[in-house]
């Protein structure tokens, strides 16, 4: 049974890479209304262009670290809001911490008021060791605090909460310059540049296509699973292997350039999705080769019409938007 059908859903960070795809998925699943809240500091209004004519969709320009409320029922709140790429977190460390703390709590307050299910998008970094004062710590610690806050609202107020730890996900609408592996390599390929590897290339990543991740998010939201659950592709690939595959896909003419490791980049990312398989009946299905083909098609179109450095902002919503 599709329990999204006929439901009213709020997506925090709905103009981002994952958030915009989620809005589309929820509408396709028959949600009665999907409301996106985004301040567009990392999201892009153009990600929502295909939804503008949909009468069941509303986009509000609002910073969720400021209070917000809605009239009428709300059935689900998906918190996808946060700068996520290394470049964004380096540029916006305080904003990243604030949205993880204040933004998450404002979303939880809404879920508490409306007796809605609250789904928190957390991070794979919480599955391993992290440095609380390192260059990537603003993101890691914001997500760590967010998980603790979600658990506290569940225990103290009975909010129905879900927590997903998202591993490397890729697909259309990522930004070529966001510093992550897939857009970095594809951007280099499209520009005719060498493929750059930081360190010796032995760091591993697991690449999950966006449509697979969305299926897991919706299944989790509709489940009764309260403890954190991993979503990602367990197929592990070293960055050097990935660069070799990309070089071959582009005709084998590019070199691979080795440069010193930056910051505290993790050495391994491979999700244990055994609980997702058991509790949600979920596992990724899209092959890396097929997902990369779709993503490359998108990036080629973006290269022809590059985005501005700072996406255009629409008029800000009032501090407490009411819909």
Coordinates of C-alpha atoms in Angstrom, one line a residue:
X1 CA 0.0 0.0 0.0
X2 CA 1.3 3.5 -0.9
X3 CA 0.8 5.5 2.2
X4 CA 2.1 8.7 0.6
X5 CA -0.9 8.9 -1.6
X6 CA -3.3 11.6 -0.5
X7 CA -0.8 12.9 2.2
X8 CA 0.5 16.4 2.7
X9 CA 4.3 16.5 2.9
X10 CA 6.8 19.2 3.8
X11 CA 10.4 18.9 2.4
X12 CA 13.0 21.0 4.1
X13 CA 15.8 21.8 1.7
X14 CA 13.5 20.9 -1.2
X15 CA 15.5 22.8 -3.9
X16 CA 18.7 20.8 -3.3
X17 CA 20.0 17.8 -5.3
X18 CA 18.3 15.2 -3.2
X19 CA 15.4 17.4 -2.0
X20 CA 14.2 18.3 -5.5
X21 CA 14.2 14.6 -6.6
X22 CA 12.3 13.7 -3.5
X23 CA 9.7 16.4 -4.2
X24 CA 9.2 14.8 -7.6
X25 CA 9.0 11.3 -6.2
X26 CA 6.4 12.2 -3.6
X27 CA 4.2 13.9 -6.2
X28 CA 4.5 10.9 -8.5
X29 CA 3.5 8.7 -5.5
X30 CA 0.2 10.7 -5.2
X31 CA 0.9 13.2 -2.4
X32 CA -2.0 15.6 -2.1
X33 CA 0.5 18.5 -1.7
X34 CA 4.3 18.8 -1.4
X35 CA 5.7 22.0 0.1
X36 CA 9.4 22.8 -0.3
X37 CA 11.2 25.2 2.1
X38 CA 14.7 26.3 1.0
X39 CA 16.8 29.5 1.4
X40 CA 18.7 28.7 -1.8
X41 CA 22.2 29.1 -0.4
X42 CA 23.1 25.8 -1.9
X43 CA 19.9 24.7 -3.5
X44 CA 18.9 25.9 -7.0
X45 CA 15.5 27.2 -8.0
X46 CA 16.0 25.6 -11.4
X47 CA 16.0 22.1 -9.8
X48 CA 12.2 22.8 -9.2
X49 CA 11.5 24.1 -12.7
X50 CA 9.7 20.9 -13.8
X51 CA 7.3 21.3 -10.8
X52 CA 6.2 24.9 -11.2
X53 CA 3.1 24.1 -13.1
X54 CA 2.0 21.3 -10.7
X55 CA -0.9 22.6 -8.6
X56 CA 0.0 20.1 -5.8
X57 CA 3.5 21.7 -5.4
X58 CA 4.5 24.8 -3.5
X59 CA 8.0 26.3 -3.1
X60 CA 8.7 28.8 -0.3
X61 CA 11.9 30.7 0.0
X62 CA 12.6 30.5 3.8
X63 CA 15.6 29.9 6.1
X64 CA 14.5 27.0 8.3
X65 CA 16.7 28.2 11.2
X66 CA 13.9 30.8 11.6
X67 CA 10.5 29.6 12.9
X68 CA 7.8 28.4 10.4
X69 CA 4.3 26.9 10.7
X70 CA 1.5 25.8 8.4
X71 CA -2.3 25.8 8.7
X72 CA -4.0 22.5 8.0
X73 CA -2.6 19.0 8.4
X74 CA 0.9 17.8 7.7
X75 CA 1.5 14.1 7.4
X76 CA 5.3 13.9 6.7
X77 CA 8.3 16.2 7.3
X78 CA 11.5 15.2 5.4
X79 CA 14.5 17.1 6.6
X80 CA 16.9 17.2 3.7
X81 CA 18.3 20.7 4.5
X82 CA 22.0 21.2 4.9
X83 CA 25.1 22.2 2.9
X84 CA 26.6 18.8 2.2
X85 CA 29.5 19.0 -0.2
X86 CA 33.1 19.7 1.1
X87 CA 33.2 23.0 -0.8
X88 CA 29.8 24.1 0.7
X89 CA 30.8 23.1 4.2
X90 CA 34.1 24.9 4.0
X91 CA 32.4 28.1 2.7
X92 CA 29.4 27.9 5.1
X93 CA 30.6 26.2 8.4
X94 CA 28.4 28.3 10.7
X95 CA 25.3 28.0 8.5
X96 CA 25.9 24.2 8.4
X97 CA 25.9 24.0 12.2
X98 CA 22.9 26.3 12.6
X99 CA 20.7 24.4 10.1
X100 CA 21.7 21.1 11.8
X101 CA 20.6 22.4 15.2
X102 CA 18.0 25.2 14.8
X103 CA 16.6 24.0 11.5
X104 CA 16.2 20.4 12.7
X105 CA 14.5 21.5 15.8
X106 CA 12.1 23.8 13.9
X107 CA 11.2 20.8 11.7
X108 CA 10.7 18.6 14.7
X109 CA 8.4 21.2 16.3
X110 CA 6.3 21.2 13.2
X111 CA 6.1 17.4 13.2
X112 CA 5.2 17.5 16.9
X113 CA 2.4 20.0 16.4
X114 CA 0.9 18.2 13.4
X115 CA 1.5 14.6 14.7
X116 CA 3.5 14.0 11.5
X117 CA 6.3 11.5 10.7
X118 CA 9.7 13.2 10.8
X119 CA 12.5 11.8 8.6
X120 CA 16.0 13.1 9.3
X121 CA 18.6 12.9 6.5
X122 CA 21.8 12.1 8.4
X123 CA 25.3 11.3 7.3
X124 CA 27.5 8.3 6.6
X125 CA 30.3 9.9 8.6
X126 CA 28.5 9.0 11.8
X127 CA 29.2 5.4 11.1
X128 CA 32.9 5.8 11.8
X129 CA 35.4 8.0 13.5
X130 CA 35.3 11.7 13.1
X131 CA 37.3 14.7 14.3
X132 CA 35.0 17.2 16.1
X133 CA 37.3 20.2 15.3
X134 CA 38.6 19.1 11.9
X135 CA 37.9 20.9 8.6
X136 CA 34.8 18.7 7.9
X137 CA 33.6 18.7 11.5
X138 CA 30.8 21.3 11.0
X139 CA 28.9 18.8 8.9
X140 CA 29.7 15.7 10.9
X141 CA 28.8 17.4 14.3
X142 CA 25.7 19.0 12.9
X143 CA 24.4 15.6 11.8
X144 CA 25.5 14.0 15.1
X145 CA 23.6 16.7 17.1
X146 CA 20.6 16.3 14.7
X147 CA 20.3 12.6 15.4
X148 CA 20.5 13.2 19.2
X149 CA 17.8 15.9 18.9
X150 CA 15.5 13.6 16.8
X151 CA 15.9 10.8 19.4
X152 CA 15.1 13.3 22.2
X153 CA 11.9 14.5 20.5
X154 CA 10.9 10.9 20.1
X155 CA 11.4 10.0 23.7
X156 CA 10.2 13.3 25.2
X157 CA 7.3 14.1 22.9
X158 CA 6.4 10.8 21.2
X159 CA 7.3 12.2 17.7
X160 CA 7.3 9.4 15.1
X161 CA 10.9 9.8 13.8
X162 CA 13.1 8.1 11.2
X163 CA 16.8 8.6 10.7
X164 CA 18.7 7.7 7.5
X165 CA 22.4 7.7 7.2
X166 CA 23.0 8.5 3.5
X167 CA 26.1 7.2 1.7
X168 CA 27.5 8.6 -1.5
X169 CA 24.7 9.3 -3.8
X170 CA 24.9 10.7 -7.3
X171 CA 22.7 11.7 -10.2
X172 CA 21.4 14.6 -12.2
X173 CA 21.3 18.0 -10.4
X174 CA 24.6 17.6 -8.5
X175 CA 26.8 20.5 -9.1
X176 CA 30.0 20.0 -11.2
X177 CA 32.0 22.1 -8.7
X178 CA 30.8 20.7 -5.4
X179 CA 34.0 18.8 -4.6
X180 CA 32.6 15.3 -4.5
X181 CA 33.9 12.4 -6.4
X182 CA 31.4 11.8 -9.2
X183 CA 30.8 15.4 -10.3
X184 CA 34.5 16.1 -9.9
X185 CA 35.5 13.3 -12.3
X186 CA 32.7 13.9 -14.7
X187 CA 33.4 17.6 -14.7
X188 CA 37.1 16.9 -15.5
X189 CA 36.0 14.6 -18.3
X190 CA 33.7 17.2 -19.9
X191 CA 36.4 19.9 -19.7
X192 CA 39.0 17.6 -21.3
X193 CA 41.2 17.7 -18.2
X194 CA 43.3 15.0 -16.5
X195 CA 41.6 13.0 -13.7
X196 CA 42.9 14.2 -10.3
X197 CA 43.3 11.8 -7.4
X198 CA 44.2 13.1 -3.9
X199 CA 46.4 10.7 -2.0
X200 CA 47.2 7.3 -3.4
X201 CA 43.7 6.6 -4.7
X202 CA 43.1 3.7 -2.3
X203 CA 40.3 5.5 -0.6
X204 CA 37.0 3.7 -1.3
X205 CA 33.6 5.0 -2.1
X206 CA 30.2 3.4 -2.8
X207 CA 28.1 5.1 -5.4
X208 CA 24.3 4.9 -5.1
X209 CA 22.1 6.3 -7.9
X210 CA 19.5 8.9 -6.7
X211 CA 16.4 6.9 -7.8
X212 CA 17.5 4.0 -5.6
X213 CA 18.1 6.3 -2.6
X214 CA 14.6 7.9 -3.0
X215 CA 13.0 4.5 -2.9
X216 CA 14.8 3.8 0.3
X217 CA 13.7 7.1 1.8
X218 CA 10.1 6.6 1.0
X219 CA 10.1 3.0 2.4
X220 CA 11.8 4.2 5.6
X221 CA 9.3 7.0 6.1
X222 CA 6.4 4.5 5.7
X223 CA 8.0 2.0 8.1
X224 CA 8.1 1.8 11.9
X225 CA 11.9 1.7 12.0
X226 CA 13.1 4.3 14.6
X227 CA 16.8 3.5 14.9
X228 CA 19.3 4.9 12.3
X229 CA 19.4 2.9 9.1
X230 CA 22.1 3.0 6.3
X231 CA 21.1 3.7 2.7
X232 CA 23.8 3.3 0.0
X233 CA 25.3 1.0 -2.5
X234 CA 27.6 -1.7 -0.8
X235 CA 29.6 -2.2 -4.0
X236 CA 32.9 -0.7 -3.0
X237 CA 35.2 1.0 -5.5
X238 CA 38.6 2.8 -4.9
X239 CA 38.9 6.3 -6.3
X240 CA 41.7 5.1 -8.5
X241 CA 39.5 2.3 -10.0
X242 CA 36.8 4.8 -10.5
X243 CA 39.2 7.2 -12.3
X244 CA 40.4 4.3 -14.5
X245 CA 36.8 3.4 -15.4
X246 CA 36.1 7.1 -16.2
X247 CA 39.2 7.3 -18.4
X248 CA 38.2 4.2 -20.3
X249 CA 34.7 5.5 -20.7
X250 CA 36.0 8.7 -22.2
X251 CA 38.3 6.9 -24.7
X252 CA 41.4 6.3 -22.6
X253 CA 43.1 9.6 -23.7
X254 CA 43.2 11.3 -20.3
X255 CA 46.0 11.0 -17.7
X256 CA 45.4 10.4 -14.0
X257 CA 47.2 13.0 -11.8
X258 CA 48.1 12.2 -8.2
X259 CA 48.1 15.1 -5.7
X260 CA 48.6 15.3 -1.9
X261 CA 45.6 14.3 0.3
X262 CA 43.4 17.1 1.4
X263 CA 42.3 17.5 5.1
X264 CA 40.8 14.6 6.9
X265 CA 39.2 12.8 3.9
X266 CA 37.8 9.4 5.0
X267 CA 39.7 6.4 3.8
X268 CA 36.6 4.1 3.4
X269 CA 33.0 4.5 2.8
X270 CA 31.0 1.3 2.4
X271 CA 27.5 1.0 3.9
X272 CA 26.3 -2.0 5.7
X273 CA 22.7 -2.2 4.4
X274 CA 21.7 -5.5 6.0
X275 CA 19.1 -3.8 8.2
X276 CA 17.7 -2.0 5.1
X277 CA 17.4 -5.3 3.3
X278 CA 15.7 -7.0 6.3
X279 CA 13.5 -4.2 7.6
X280 CA 12.6 -2.3 4.4
X281 CA 13.1 -4.9 1.7
X282 CA 15.4 -2.4 0.0
X283 CA 18.6 -2.6 -1.9
X284 CA 20.0 -0.6 -4.8
X285 CA 19.3 -1.8 -8.3
X286 CA 20.8 0.7 -10.7
X287 CA 24.2 -0.3 -12.1
X288 CA 27.0 2.2 -11.7
X289 CA 27.5 2.2 -15.5
X290 CA 23.8 3.0 -16.2
X291 CA 23.6 5.7 -13.5
X292 CA 26.8 7.4 -14.8
X293 CA 25.4 7.4 -18.3
X294 CA 22.3 9.3 -17.1
X295 CA 24.3 11.6 -15.0
X296 CA 26.8 12.4 -17.8
X297 CA 23.9 13.3 -20.1
X298 CA 22.7 15.8 -17.5
X299 CA 26.1 17.2 -16.9
X300 CA 26.6 17.7 -20.6
X301 CA 23.5 19.8 -20.7
X302 CA 24.7 21.8 -17.7
X303 CA 28.0 22.4 -19.3
X304 CA 26.2 24.0 -22.2
X305 CA 24.2 26.3 -19.9
X306 CA 26.4 26.8 -16.7
X307 CA 24.8 27.9 -13.5
X308 CA 25.7 31.3 -11.9
X309 CA 28.0 31.1 -8.9
X310 CA 25.2 32.1 -6.6
X311 CA 21.7 30.9 -7.6
X312 CA 19.1 33.6 -8.0
X313 CA 16.9 34.1 -4.9
X314 CA 13.2 34.6 -5.0
X315 CA 11.4 36.9 -2.6
X316 CA 11.8 35.7 1.0
X317 CA 8.9 34.2 2.8
X318 CA 7.7 35.7 6.0
X319 CA 9.4 34.4 9.2
X320 CA 6.4 32.1 9.8
X321 CA 5.0 31.0 6.4
X322 CA 1.5 29.8 6.6
X323 CA 0.1 27.5 3.9

